[in-house]
Structure formats: structure tokens, C-alpha cells
Amino acid sequence: MPLAKNQYMSDVWKDGIFNNKVVFCTGGAGTICSAQVRALIHLGANACIIGRNVEKTESAARDMATIRPGAKVIGIGAVDVRKFDDLKAAAERCVKELGAIDFVIAGAAGNFLASIEQLSVNAFKSVMDIDILGSYNTLKATLPYLIESGKKHKMDSETLQPFSGGTGGRIIFVSATLHYRGMPFQAHVSVAKAGIDSLSNSVAIEYGPRGMTSNIISPGPIAQTEGLDRLLPSDAKAAYIKSQPLGRVGHVRDIADATVYLFSEAGSYVTGQTLVVDGANWRMSGGFATNGNLQYPDFLLSGQEVANVTGKKSKL
């Protein structure tokens, strides 16, 4: 069932600003990434969303196609971002069916709670492979098309107009704020996100001369997402929300609006940057893992393992 517009974008954006543009998004059926893609489709873009689960990805694509009359949305499942050939084939199909790739969102990621002592080598490697290698594979698979789009839509410094209508040649890496201050039970994810941030900065420097921009969006705690549900105990949620500087956690619309900004003409001179969308959460001294039963440092010193981690087992 299609979402109401106010669930994935604000009313401030002008309709049609992404007409005839194509977005390629890994993790596109996920809670945050799907909102990002929905906003772009609403504003005129066509889309190709990528995922592991075939049914979930194709179902999400069908739903997204109802956002705007004439919208074209492809859902490609059974794609493992750790395998470059999977992504290369998906990118080729996207271009064949939709004509181009102008925007890329590298959003596939994995997370779970575990101390370093509990975290096995294989589990650590799994997160590195999904987050860092997956982001690099996404970049490499779409880079020829992003370069083409960036060259076509490069802005003229005198007229402030693109050489060809609209914008293009832009990539956003979805990161996090965990590594800014350090957080217990999140060493694996912190290392992965730091690597993604560095990758984006390198892309901005190397491909800026070709008309491309590369930026990072770092979401804070976002309501009704798997990440928040995993990392924040339900019995501590109310107190945690109350403790936030703005008195609320984020909404997927907050991330989608940031995405529209970076892909729009308004973001034409923004590259090599990190846009933190977290309501100043990371400026606070606490974190997910200091709530509920995971008190720092008591839980770590107890030698216990984090229990009931969705989708992950301590033996990994």
C-alpha cells in the first residue's frame, strides 16, 4: 500500500526537479533507503532498487511505481553486494531498461550488538564485506554511468547552469555516527562506517574533475527502523527519546529530504562532505548500548554475551 507523501518527503521541494533521471540504490527496500528512493521518484526520477530478498525487493518496486503516474521502477533481488558481478549485472540491466544511472545510493549494510570479545573473526569480516566491500562494489559497478552523467550535467561556473538540463553524476554513501565518539558493542560497525566515509572522500577528490559529487549521509537514531529496534531496548526507549536534544528521534523523511538536497541543483557545490542528520544525538555522551541492561562498563566486565540479537548468533 503506497505511503502518504508526508511520510517520505517534505512539501518544500518542487515537482519535476528530477525528471528523466535514474537512481540506483542498494538496500533499496530497506526502511531508510526506500524513503530516499520514494522522494526521488515523486520528484520525477525512475529507479532501480537492489536487494538480497527477491520477493521483498520486487514487491517494494511495484509499490514505488504507484507514487507517480508513468514512474518506472525496477526491483532486482538475489543480489549480493559482496559480489561485484552481481552488481555489475544489475547496473547493466538498469541502464538497458531505464537508459542511464544519474544518482547512486549505497545503502546496503549490516549491524548487530556484540562486544569485541564476543565478536568472532568471521562476524567482523561479514560486516566489513557487506559495508565496505559492498559500497566499493556499488561504486565500481556504477562508475562508468556516473562519469557519463556527471560530464553531461556538469555545472558551468559562470552561468551556474548545467551543460545539459538537471543534475547527475552523484553518489551518496549511507554511513553512521558511531565512530565519531566510539561506542561499546559496535566496534565492527564503527570500523566499517569509518572506511565508507574515507571512500566517499576519495571519490570526491578523484572524480570531481569529471563532474561527479560524492557525499555521506549519516543518520542518527531513526524511528521504526530495524537498526533502532535492535540497538535500543524497548524498556528504555521512552527515556532515551526524552533525553535527545530535540526531544525526538529522527524519521525516514529527514533522511530523504537530505538526499533530495544533495542530488538537487541546490547541492551542486557540495562534495566530499558528511551530512549528519541526527538531531545532535552524537553530541550527547550516551548511546544505545548504555541503556536498559547493557550498562557500561558493568555488562562488559561481567563477561556475558549480548542475547537475542536478531539475525545473528554469538558463534559467528
PDB file of C-alpha atoms in Angstrom:
ATOM      1  CA  MET A   1       0.000   0.000   0.000  1.00  0.00           C
ATOM      2  CA  PRO A   2       1.529   3.353  -1.067  1.00  0.00           C
ATOM      3  CA  LEU A   3       2.714   5.674   1.694  1.00  0.00           C
ATOM      4  CA  ALA A   4       1.358   9.185   2.116  1.00  0.00           C
ATOM      5  CA  LYS A   5       3.718  11.813   0.707  1.00  0.00           C
ATOM      6  CA  ASN A   6       4.422  13.339   4.123  1.00  0.00           C
ATOM      7  CA  GLN A   7       5.879  10.011   5.238  1.00  0.00           C
ATOM      8  CA  TYR A   8       8.833  10.246   2.867  1.00  0.00           C
ATOM      9  CA  MET A   9       9.357  13.906   1.906  1.00  0.00           C
ATOM     10  CA  SER A  10       8.541  17.463   2.906  1.00  0.00           C
ATOM     11  CA  ASP A  11       6.365  19.829   0.884  1.00  0.00           C
ATOM     12  CA  VAL A  12       9.204  22.257   0.139  1.00  0.00           C
ATOM     13  CA  TRP A  13      10.539  20.514  -2.969  1.00  0.00           C
ATOM     14  CA  LYS A  14       9.491  21.488  -6.481  1.00  0.00           C
ATOM     15  CA  ASP A  15       7.830  18.765  -8.525  1.00  0.00           C
ATOM     16  CA  GLY A  16       9.759  17.584 -11.565  1.00  0.00           C
ATOM     17  CA  ILE A  17      13.264  18.545 -10.457  1.00  0.00           C
ATOM     18  CA  PHE A  18      14.457  15.002 -11.186  1.00  0.00           C
ATOM     19  CA  ASN A  19      12.518  14.417 -14.399  1.00  0.00           C
ATOM     20  CA  ASN A  20      14.162  11.806 -16.641  1.00  0.00           C
ATOM     21  CA  LYS A  21      16.816  10.977 -14.049  1.00  0.00           C
ATOM     22  CA  VAL A  22      17.576   7.446 -12.835  1.00  0.00           C
ATOM     23  CA  VAL A  23      18.567   6.416  -9.312  1.00  0.00           C
ATOM     24  CA  PHE A  24      20.303   3.122  -8.484  1.00  0.00           C
ATOM     25  CA  CYS A  25      20.014   2.121  -4.832  1.00  0.00           C
ATOM     26  CA  THR A  26      21.399  -0.858  -2.922  1.00  0.00           C
ATOM     27  CA  GLY A  27      19.321  -1.804   0.087  1.00  0.00           C
ATOM     28  CA  GLY A  28      16.503  -0.026  -1.710  1.00  0.00           C
ATOM     29  CA  ALA A  29      13.713  -1.966   0.001  1.00  0.00           C
ATOM     30  CA  GLY A  30      15.007  -1.062   3.457  1.00  0.00           C
ATOM     31  CA  THR A  31      13.190   1.403   5.675  1.00  0.00           C
ATOM     32  CA  ILE A  32      15.545   4.351   5.192  1.00  0.00           C
ATOM     33  CA  CYS A  33      16.651   3.729   1.614  1.00  0.00           C
ATOM     34  CA  SER A  34      13.113   3.138   0.382  1.00  0.00           C
ATOM     35  CA  ALA A  35      12.098   6.566   1.702  1.00  0.00           C
ATOM     36  CA  GLN A  36      15.052   8.149  -0.100  1.00  0.00           C
ATOM     37  CA  VAL A  37      14.040   6.487  -3.360  1.00  0.00           C
ATOM     38  CA  ARG A  38      10.354   7.312  -2.924  1.00  0.00           C
ATOM     39  CA  ALA A  39      11.145  11.009  -2.633  1.00  0.00           C
ATOM     40  CA  LEU A  40      13.231  10.954  -5.804  1.00  0.00           C
ATOM     41  CA  ILE A  41      10.516   9.096  -7.715  1.00  0.00           C
ATOM     42  CA  HIS A  42       7.886  11.559  -6.534  1.00  0.00           C
ATOM     43  CA  LEU A  43      10.044  14.381  -7.924  1.00  0.00           C
ATOM     44  CA  GLY A  44      10.357  12.778 -11.353  1.00  0.00           C
ATOM     45  CA  ALA A  45      13.070  10.117 -11.207  1.00  0.00           C
ATOM     46  CA  ASN A  46      12.878   6.495 -12.268  1.00  0.00           C
ATOM     47  CA  ALA A  47      14.560   3.939 -10.064  1.00  0.00           C
ATOM     48  CA  CYS A  48      16.314   0.617  -9.783  1.00  0.00           C
ATOM     49  CA  ILE A  49      16.397  -0.857  -6.284  1.00  0.00           C
ATOM     50  CA  ILE A  50      18.705  -3.705  -5.332  1.00  0.00           C
ATOM     51  CA  GLY A  51      18.354  -6.283  -2.560  1.00  0.00           C
ATOM     52  CA  ARG A  52      19.055  -9.822  -1.383  1.00  0.00           C
ATOM     53  CA  ASN A  53      15.418 -10.870  -0.905  1.00  0.00           C
ATOM     54  CA  VAL A  54      13.698 -11.268  -4.269  1.00  0.00           C
ATOM     55  CA  GLU A  55      10.091 -11.046  -3.081  1.00  0.00           C
ATOM     56  CA  LYS A  56      10.711  -8.074  -0.778  1.00  0.00           C
ATOM     57  CA  THR A  57      12.649  -6.139  -3.408  1.00  0.00           C
ATOM     58  CA  GLU A  58      10.235  -6.748  -6.268  1.00  0.00           C
ATOM     59  CA  SER A  59       7.213  -6.002  -4.065  1.00  0.00           C
ATOM     60  CA  ALA A  60       8.772  -2.717  -2.929  1.00  0.00           C
ATOM     61  CA  ALA A  61       9.463  -1.756  -6.553  1.00  0.00           C
ATOM     62  CA  ARG A  62       5.861  -2.390  -7.559  1.00  0.00           C
ATOM     63  CA  ASP A  63       4.641  -0.256  -4.692  1.00  0.00           C
ATOM     64  CA  MET A  64       7.071   2.568  -5.502  1.00  0.00           C
ATOM     65  CA  ALA A  65       5.919   2.614  -9.119  1.00  0.00           C
ATOM     66  CA  THR A  66       2.494   3.816  -7.937  1.00  0.00           C
ATOM     67  CA  ILE A  67       3.942   7.012  -6.438  1.00  0.00           C
ATOM     68  CA  ARG A  68       3.830   8.960  -9.689  1.00  0.00           C
ATOM     69  CA  PRO A  69       1.950   8.270 -12.936  1.00  0.00           C
ATOM     70  CA  GLY A  70       4.388   6.941 -15.505  1.00  0.00           C
ATOM     71  CA  ALA A  71       7.113   6.118 -12.978  1.00  0.00           C
ATOM     72  CA  LYS A  72       9.376   3.212 -13.900  1.00  0.00           C
ATOM     73  CA  VAL A  73      10.812   1.215 -11.015  1.00  0.00           C
ATOM     74  CA  ILE A  74      12.825  -1.999 -11.316  1.00  0.00           C
ATOM     75  CA  GLY A  75      13.358  -4.284  -8.342  1.00  0.00           C
ATOM     76  CA  ILE A  76      16.319  -6.640  -8.684  1.00  0.00           C
ATOM     77  CA  GLY A  77      16.598  -9.259  -5.958  1.00  0.00           C
ATOM     78  CA  ALA A  78      19.096 -12.056  -5.312  1.00  0.00           C
ATOM     79  CA  VAL A  79      21.939  -9.534  -5.491  1.00  0.00           C
ATOM     80  CA  ASP A  80      24.788  -9.893  -3.015  1.00  0.00           C
ATOM     81  CA  VAL A  81      26.699  -6.606  -2.737  1.00  0.00           C
ATOM     82  CA  ARG A  82      29.783  -8.596  -1.745  1.00  0.00           C
ATOM     83  CA  LYS A  83      29.867  -9.983  -5.292  1.00  0.00           C
ATOM     84  CA  PHE A  84      30.922  -7.445  -7.890  1.00  0.00           C
ATOM     85  CA  ASP A  85      29.495  -9.442 -10.807  1.00  0.00           C
ATOM     86  CA  ASP A  86      26.033  -9.319  -9.211  1.00  0.00           C
ATOM     87  CA  LEU A  87      26.145  -5.540  -9.017  1.00  0.00           C
ATOM     88  CA  LYS A  88      27.683  -5.136 -12.462  1.00  0.00           C
ATOM     89  CA  ALA A  89      24.844  -7.166 -13.978  1.00  0.00           C
ATOM     90  CA  ALA A  90      22.260  -5.164 -12.031  1.00  0.00           C
ATOM     91  CA  ALA A  91      23.746  -1.869 -13.204  1.00  0.00           C
ATOM     92  CA  GLU A  92      23.795  -3.070 -16.807  1.00  0.00           C
ATOM     93  CA  ARG A  93      20.150  -4.094 -16.579  1.00  0.00           C
ATOM     94  CA  CYS A  94      19.251  -0.734 -15.048  1.00  0.00           C
ATOM     95  CA  VAL A  95      20.861   1.177 -17.898  1.00  0.00           C
ATOM     96  CA  LYS A  96      19.384  -1.126 -20.529  1.00  0.00           C
ATOM     97  CA  GLU A  97      15.838  -0.702 -19.213  1.00  0.00           C
ATOM     98  CA  LEU A  98      15.914   2.861 -17.850  1.00  0.00           C
ATOM     99  CA  GLY A  99      18.572   4.452 -20.053  1.00  0.00           C
ATOM    100  CA  ALA A 100      21.113   5.751 -17.544  1.00  0.00           C
ATOM    101  CA  ILE A 101      22.305   5.951 -13.944  1.00  0.00           C
ATOM    102  CA  ASP A 102      22.442   9.533 -12.702  1.00  0.00           C
ATOM    103  CA  PHE A 103      22.265   9.009  -8.945  1.00  0.00           C
ATOM    104  CA  VAL A 104      23.526   6.208  -6.718  1.00  0.00           C
ATOM    105  CA  ILE A 105      22.674   5.478  -3.095  1.00  0.00           C
ATOM    106  CA  ALA A 106      24.970   2.915  -1.479  1.00  0.00           C
ATOM    107  CA  GLY A 107      22.758   1.838   1.383  1.00  0.00           C
ATOM    108  CA  ALA A 108      23.268  -1.885   1.975  1.00  0.00           C
ATOM    109  CA  ALA A 109      24.557  -2.548   5.498  1.00  0.00           C
ATOM    110  CA  GLY A 110      24.542  -4.964   8.416  1.00  0.00           C
ATOM    111  CA  ASN A 111      24.521  -4.450  12.166  1.00  0.00           C
ATOM    112  CA  PHE A 112      24.141  -6.279  15.466  1.00  0.00           C
ATOM    113  CA  LEU A 113      25.298  -5.824  19.049  1.00  0.00           C
ATOM    114  CA  ALA A 114      28.458  -7.625  20.176  1.00  0.00           C
ATOM    115  CA  SER A 115      31.479  -6.841  22.304  1.00  0.00           C
ATOM    116  CA  ILE A 116      34.917  -7.387  20.762  1.00  0.00           C
ATOM    117  CA  GLU A 117      35.309 -10.436  22.993  1.00  0.00           C
ATOM    118  CA  GLN A 118      32.027 -11.869  21.711  1.00  0.00           C
ATOM    119  CA  LEU A 119      32.675 -10.862  18.109  1.00  0.00           C
ATOM    120  CA  SER A 120      34.292 -13.606  16.059  1.00  0.00           C
ATOM    121  CA  VAL A 121      36.668 -13.022  13.164  1.00  0.00           C
ATOM    122  CA  ASN A 122      34.024 -14.258  10.716  1.00  0.00           C
ATOM    123  CA  ALA A 123      31.359 -11.933  12.104  1.00  0.00           C
ATOM    124  CA  PHE A 124      33.724  -8.967  11.878  1.00  0.00           C
ATOM    125  CA  LYS A 125      34.639  -9.886   8.309  1.00  0.00           C
ATOM    126  CA  SER A 126      30.974 -10.227   7.370  1.00  0.00           C
ATOM    127  CA  VAL A 127      30.278  -6.622   8.332  1.00  0.00           C
ATOM    128  CA  MET A 128      33.409  -5.399   6.531  1.00  0.00           C
ATOM    129  CA  ASP A 129      32.383  -7.277   3.399  1.00  0.00           C
ATOM    130  CA  ILE A 130      28.805  -6.021   3.362  1.00  0.00           C
ATOM    131  CA  ASP A 131      29.525  -2.414   4.289  1.00  0.00           C
ATOM    132  CA  ILE A 132      32.945  -1.557   2.873  1.00  0.00           C
ATOM    133  CA  LEU A 133      33.369  -4.052   0.039  1.00  0.00           C
ATOM    134  CA  GLY A 134      29.676  -3.720  -0.818  1.00  0.00           C
ATOM    135  CA  SER A 135      29.969   0.064  -1.053  1.00  0.00           C
ATOM    136  CA  TYR A 136      33.102  -0.206  -3.192  1.00  0.00           C
ATOM    137  CA  ASN A 137      31.474  -2.758  -5.479  1.00  0.00           C
ATOM    138  CA  THR A 138      28.445  -0.486  -5.836  1.00  0.00           C
ATOM    139  CA  LEU A 139      30.710   2.394  -6.782  1.00  0.00           C
ATOM    140  CA  LYS A 140      32.739   0.371  -9.290  1.00  0.00           C
ATOM    141  CA  ALA A 141      29.686  -1.156 -10.951  1.00  0.00           C
ATOM    142  CA  THR A 142      28.003   2.207 -11.496  1.00  0.00           C
ATOM    143  CA  LEU A 143      31.063   4.408 -12.011  1.00  0.00           C
ATOM    144  CA  PRO A 144      31.082   4.381 -15.853  1.00  0.00           C
ATOM    145  CA  TYR A 145      27.487   5.604 -15.886  1.00  0.00           C
ATOM    146  CA  LEU A 146      28.039   8.177 -13.135  1.00  0.00           C
ATOM    147  CA  ILE A 147      31.011   9.589 -15.035  1.00  0.00           C
ATOM    148  CA  GLU A 148      28.892   9.865 -18.167  1.00  0.00           C
ATOM    149  CA  SER A 149      26.072  11.572 -16.277  1.00  0.00           C
ATOM    150  CA  GLY A 150      28.457  13.847 -14.393  1.00  0.00           C
ATOM    151  CA  LYS A 151      30.072  15.035 -17.606  1.00  0.00           C
ATOM    152  CA  LYS A 152      26.684  15.639 -19.199  1.00  0.00           C
ATOM    153  CA  HIS A 153      25.324  17.598 -16.248  1.00  0.00           C
ATOM    154  CA  LYS A 154      28.468  19.410 -15.112  1.00  0.00           C
ATOM    155  CA  MET A 155      27.737  22.894 -13.826  1.00  0.00           C
ATOM    156  CA  ASP A 156      29.156  25.955 -15.608  1.00  0.00           C
ATOM    157  CA  SER A 157      30.862  28.257 -13.106  1.00  0.00           C
ATOM    158  CA  GLU A 158      29.806  31.421 -14.953  1.00  0.00           C
ATOM    159  CA  THR A 159      26.140  30.768 -15.660  1.00  0.00           C
ATOM    160  CA  LEU A 160      25.563  28.315 -12.771  1.00  0.00           C
ATOM    161  CA  GLN A 161      23.649  26.161 -15.205  1.00  0.00           C
ATOM    162  CA  PRO A 162      24.352  22.510 -16.064  1.00  0.00           C
ATOM    163  CA  PHE A 163      25.639  21.777 -19.542  1.00  0.00           C
ATOM    164  CA  SER A 164      22.520  19.651 -20.021  1.00  0.00           C
ATOM    165  CA  GLY A 165      19.287  20.054 -18.090  1.00  0.00           C
ATOM    166  CA  GLY A 166      19.120  18.938 -14.466  1.00  0.00           C
ATOM    167  CA  THR A 167      21.708  17.279 -12.287  1.00  0.00           C
ATOM    168  CA  GLY A 168      23.574  13.981 -12.401  1.00  0.00           C
ATOM    169  CA  GLY A 169      26.741  12.102 -11.602  1.00  0.00           C
ATOM    170  CA  ARG A 170      26.124  11.985  -7.860  1.00  0.00           C
ATOM    171  CA  ILE A 171      26.603   9.302  -5.243  1.00  0.00           C
ATOM    172  CA  ILE A 172      25.590   9.166  -1.587  1.00  0.00           C
ATOM    173  CA  PHE A 173      27.026   6.657   0.857  1.00  0.00           C
ATOM    174  CA  VAL A 174      24.798   5.944   3.858  1.00  0.00           C
ATOM    175  CA  SER A 175      27.002   5.873   6.940  1.00  0.00           C
ATOM    176  CA  ALA A 176      26.507   6.432  10.691  1.00  0.00           C
ATOM    177  CA  THR A 177      27.874   8.466  13.607  1.00  0.00           C
ATOM    178  CA  LEU A 178      29.014   5.559  15.804  1.00  0.00           C
ATOM    179  CA  HIS A 179      32.718   6.084  15.105  1.00  0.00           C
ATOM    180  CA  TYR A 180      32.727   9.791  15.947  1.00  0.00           C
ATOM    181  CA  ARG A 181      32.980   9.182  19.677  1.00  0.00           C
ATOM    182  CA  GLY A 182      33.233   5.402  19.995  1.00  0.00           C
ATOM    183  CA  MET A 183      30.535   3.124  21.341  1.00  0.00           C
ATOM    184  CA  PRO A 184      30.676  -0.235  23.124  1.00  0.00           C
ATOM    185  CA  PHE A 185      29.294  -3.284  21.304  1.00  0.00           C
ATOM    186  CA  GLN A 186      29.683  -1.519  17.947  1.00  0.00           C
ATOM    187  CA  ALA A 187      33.389  -1.853  17.080  1.00  0.00           C
ATOM    188  CA  HIS A 188      32.680  -3.747  13.842  1.00  0.00           C
ATOM    189  CA  VAL A 189      30.174  -1.237  12.511  1.00  0.00           C
ATOM    190  CA  SER A 190      32.265   1.736  13.626  1.00  0.00           C
ATOM    191  CA  VAL A 191      35.265   0.456  11.669  1.00  0.00           C
ATOM    192  CA  ALA A 192      33.108  -0.232   8.608  1.00  0.00           C
ATOM    193  CA  LYS A 193      31.479   3.196   8.584  1.00  0.00           C
ATOM    194  CA  ALA A 194      34.825   4.938   9.023  1.00  0.00           C
ATOM    195  CA  GLY A 195      36.026   3.100   5.925  1.00  0.00           C
ATOM    196  CA  ILE A 196      32.951   4.137   3.948  1.00  0.00           C
ATOM    197  CA  ASP A 197      33.484   7.773   4.941  1.00  0.00           C
ATOM    198  CA  SER A 198      37.065   7.629   3.700  1.00  0.00           C
ATOM    199  CA  LEU A 199      35.980   6.017   0.432  1.00  0.00           C
ATOM    200  CA  SER A 200      33.480   8.779  -0.260  1.00  0.00           C
ATOM    201  CA  ASN A 201      36.090  11.458   0.358  1.00  0.00           C
ATOM    202  CA  SER A 202      38.458   9.800  -2.100  1.00  0.00           C
ATOM    203  CA  VAL A 203      35.726   9.598  -4.737  1.00  0.00           C
ATOM    204  CA  ALA A 204      35.015  13.310  -4.347  1.00  0.00           C
ATOM    205  CA  ILE A 205      38.666  14.186  -4.957  1.00  0.00           C
ATOM    206  CA  GLU A 206      39.318  11.784  -7.840  1.00  0.00           C
ATOM    207  CA  TYR A 207      36.067  12.240  -9.750  1.00  0.00           C
ATOM    208  CA  GLY A 208      35.194  15.858  -9.048  1.00  0.00           C
ATOM    209  CA  PRO A 209      37.137  16.911 -12.169  1.00  0.00           C
ATOM    210  CA  ARG A 210      34.769  14.691 -14.162  1.00  0.00           C
ATOM    211  CA  GLY A 211      31.672  16.385 -12.820  1.00  0.00           C
ATOM    212  CA  MET A 212      30.811  13.892 -10.074  1.00  0.00           C
ATOM    213  CA  THR A 213      29.964  14.623  -6.461  1.00  0.00           C
ATOM    214  CA  SER A 214      30.286  12.178  -3.579  1.00  0.00           C
ATOM    215  CA  ASN A 215      28.833  12.728  -0.130  1.00  0.00           C
ATOM    216  CA  ILE A 216      27.887  10.879   3.022  1.00  0.00           C
ATOM    217  CA  ILE A 217      24.607  10.975   4.905  1.00  0.00           C
ATOM    218  CA  SER A 218      24.988   9.830   8.499  1.00  0.00           C
ATOM    219  CA  PRO A 219      21.614   9.133  10.087  1.00  0.00           C
ATOM    220  CA  GLY A 220      21.160   9.179  13.825  1.00  0.00           C
ATOM    221  CA  PRO A 221      18.507   7.079  15.578  1.00  0.00           C
ATOM    222  CA  ILE A 222      15.567   6.790  13.164  1.00  0.00           C
ATOM    223  CA  ALA A 223      12.142   5.657  14.362  1.00  0.00           C
ATOM    224  CA  GLN A 224      10.649   2.359  13.177  1.00  0.00           C
ATOM    225  CA  THR A 225      13.878   1.092  11.675  1.00  0.00           C
ATOM    226  CA  GLU A 226      15.497  -2.262  12.243  1.00  0.00           C
ATOM    227  CA  GLY A 227      18.631  -0.532  13.498  1.00  0.00           C
ATOM    228  CA  LEU A 228      16.842   1.317  16.289  1.00  0.00           C
ATOM    229  CA  ASP A 229      14.824  -1.741  17.240  1.00  0.00           C
ATOM    230  CA  ARG A 230      17.978  -3.838  17.510  1.00  0.00           C
ATOM    231  CA  LEU A 231      20.132  -1.344  19.346  1.00  0.00           C
ATOM    232  CA  LEU A 232      17.682   0.222  21.799  1.00  0.00           C
ATOM    233  CA  PRO A 233      15.923  -1.929  24.418  1.00  0.00           C
ATOM    234  CA  SER A 234      12.159  -1.349  24.401  1.00  0.00           C
ATOM    235  CA  ASP A 235      12.083  -0.720  28.144  1.00  0.00           C
ATOM    236  CA  ALA A 236      14.490   2.205  27.718  1.00  0.00           C
ATOM    237  CA  LYS A 237      13.006   3.773  24.578  1.00  0.00           C
ATOM    238  CA  ALA A 238      10.843   6.439  26.234  1.00  0.00           C
ATOM    239  CA  ALA A 239      13.663   7.680  28.460  1.00  0.00           C
ATOM    240  CA  TYR A 240      16.087   7.650  25.543  1.00  0.00           C
ATOM    241  CA  ILE A 241      13.812   9.725  23.317  1.00  0.00           C
ATOM    242  CA  LYS A 242      13.240  12.223  26.121  1.00  0.00           C
ATOM    243  CA  SER A 243      16.993  12.629  26.519  1.00  0.00           C
ATOM    244  CA  GLN A 244      17.530  13.720  22.900  1.00  0.00           C
ATOM    245  CA  PRO A 245      18.361  17.405  22.222  1.00  0.00           C
ATOM    246  CA  LEU A 246      15.260  17.864  20.052  1.00  0.00           C
ATOM    247  CA  GLY A 247      13.108  15.614  22.240  1.00  0.00           C
ATOM    248  CA  ARG A 248      12.556  13.112  19.437  1.00  0.00           C
ATOM    249  CA  VAL A 249      14.332  10.578  17.297  1.00  0.00           C
ATOM    250  CA  GLY A 250      14.522  11.005  13.555  1.00  0.00           C
ATOM    251  CA  HIS A 251      12.082   9.992  10.842  1.00  0.00           C
ATOM    252  CA  VAL A 252      12.956   8.461   7.478  1.00  0.00           C
ATOM    253  CA  ARG A 253      11.640  11.657   5.896  1.00  0.00           C
ATOM    254  CA  ASP A 254      14.533  13.541   7.482  1.00  0.00           C
ATOM    255  CA  ILE A 255      16.988  11.355   5.576  1.00  0.00           C
ATOM    256  CA  ALA A 256      15.003  11.542   2.334  1.00  0.00           C
ATOM    257  CA  ASP A 257      14.935  15.342   2.463  1.00  0.00           C
ATOM    258  CA  ALA A 258      18.715  15.404   2.934  1.00  0.00           C
ATOM    259  CA  THR A 259      19.041  13.132  -0.092  1.00  0.00           C
ATOM    260  CA  VAL A 260      16.918  15.416  -2.269  1.00  0.00           C
ATOM    261  CA  TYR A 261      19.070  18.371  -1.249  1.00  0.00           C
ATOM    262  CA  LEU A 262      22.347  16.677  -2.160  1.00  0.00           C
ATOM    263  CA  PHE A 263      21.044  15.410  -5.501  1.00  0.00           C
ATOM    264  CA  SER A 264      19.319  18.671  -6.428  1.00  0.00           C
ATOM    265  CA  GLU A 265      20.779  21.787  -8.010  1.00  0.00           C
ATOM    266  CA  ALA A 266      20.991  23.301  -4.518  1.00  0.00           C
ATOM    267  CA  GLY A 267      23.715  20.771  -3.693  1.00  0.00           C
ATOM    268  CA  SER A 268      25.773  21.303  -6.838  1.00  0.00           C
ATOM    269  CA  TYR A 269      28.833  22.643  -4.968  1.00  0.00           C
ATOM    270  CA  VAL A 270      28.618  20.213  -2.054  1.00  0.00           C
ATOM    271  CA  THR A 271      31.009  17.277  -2.338  1.00  0.00           C
ATOM    272  CA  GLY A 272      33.418  15.404  -0.103  1.00  0.00           C
ATOM    273  CA  GLN A 273      31.156  16.207   2.831  1.00  0.00           C
ATOM    274  CA  THR A 274      29.329  14.380   5.600  1.00  0.00           C
ATOM    275  CA  LEU A 275      25.762  15.484   6.242  1.00  0.00           C
ATOM    276  CA  VAL A 276      24.851  14.316   9.743  1.00  0.00           C
ATOM    277  CA  VAL A 277      21.097  14.032  10.219  1.00  0.00           C
ATOM    278  CA  ASP A 278      20.765  13.066  13.857  1.00  0.00           C
ATOM    279  CA  GLY A 279      19.290  15.949  15.853  1.00  0.00           C
ATOM    280  CA  ALA A 280      22.672  16.427  17.600  1.00  0.00           C
ATOM    281  CA  ASN A 281      22.451  12.901  19.011  1.00  0.00           C
ATOM    282  CA  TRP A 282      26.152  12.165  18.629  1.00  0.00           C
ATOM    283  CA  ARG A 283      26.999  15.285  20.631  1.00  0.00           C
ATOM    284  CA  MET A 284      25.478  13.622  23.668  1.00  0.00           C
ATOM    285  CA  SER A 285      27.603  11.458  25.949  1.00  0.00           C
ATOM    286  CA  GLY A 286      25.292   8.445  25.988  1.00  0.00           C
ATOM    287  CA  GLY A 287      24.422   5.856  23.386  1.00  0.00           C
ATOM    288  CA  PHE A 288      22.205   2.891  22.620  1.00  0.00           C
ATOM    289  CA  ALA A 289      24.368   0.460  24.478  1.00  0.00           C
ATOM    290  CA  THR A 290      24.244   2.394  27.776  1.00  0.00           C
ATOM    291  CA  ASN A 291      20.501   1.851  28.090  1.00  0.00           C
ATOM    292  CA  GLY A 292      18.490  -0.979  29.557  1.00  0.00           C
ATOM    293  CA  ASN A 293      20.517  -3.993  30.707  1.00  0.00           C
ATOM    294  CA  LEU A 294      23.658  -3.100  28.717  1.00  0.00           C
ATOM    295  CA  GLN A 295      25.169  -0.741  31.267  1.00  0.00           C
ATOM    296  CA  TYR A 296      28.731   0.372  30.654  1.00  0.00           C
ATOM    297  CA  PRO A 297      31.145  -0.883  31.912  1.00  0.00           C
ATOM    298  CA  ASP A 298      29.297  -3.360  34.129  1.00  0.00           C
ATOM    299  CA  PHE A 299      27.966  -5.544  31.305  1.00  0.00           C
ATOM    300  CA  LEU A 300      31.368  -5.765  29.625  1.00  0.00           C
ATOM    301  CA  LEU A 301      33.100  -6.681  32.869  1.00  0.00           C
ATOM    302  CA  SER A 302      30.531  -9.379  33.594  1.00  0.00           C
ATOM    303  CA  GLY A 303      31.710 -11.450  30.626  1.00  0.00           C
ATOM    304  CA  GLN A 304      28.148 -12.004  29.435  1.00  0.00           C
ATOM    305  CA  GLU A 305      27.233 -12.139  25.767  1.00  0.00           C
ATOM    306  CA  VAL A 306      24.605  -9.867  24.242  1.00  0.00           C
ATOM    307  CA  ALA A 307      21.482 -12.006  23.988  1.00  0.00           C
ATOM    308  CA  ASN A 308      18.602 -12.071  21.495  1.00  0.00           C
ATOM    309  CA  VAL A 309      20.458 -10.441  18.619  1.00  0.00           C
ATOM    310  CA  THR A 310      18.121 -10.593  15.625  1.00  0.00           C
ATOM    311  CA  GLY A 311      19.617 -12.476  12.707  1.00  0.00           C
ATOM    312  CA  LYS A 312      22.986 -13.083  14.340  1.00  0.00           C
ATOM    313  CA  LYS A 313      24.363 -15.754  16.663  1.00  0.00           C
ATOM    314  CA  SER A 314      27.259 -15.392  19.060  1.00  0.00           C
ATOM    315  CA  LYS A 315      29.052 -18.332  17.421  1.00  0.00           C
ATOM    316  CA  LEU A 316      29.682 -16.434  14.199  1.00  0.00           C
TER     317      LEU A 316
END
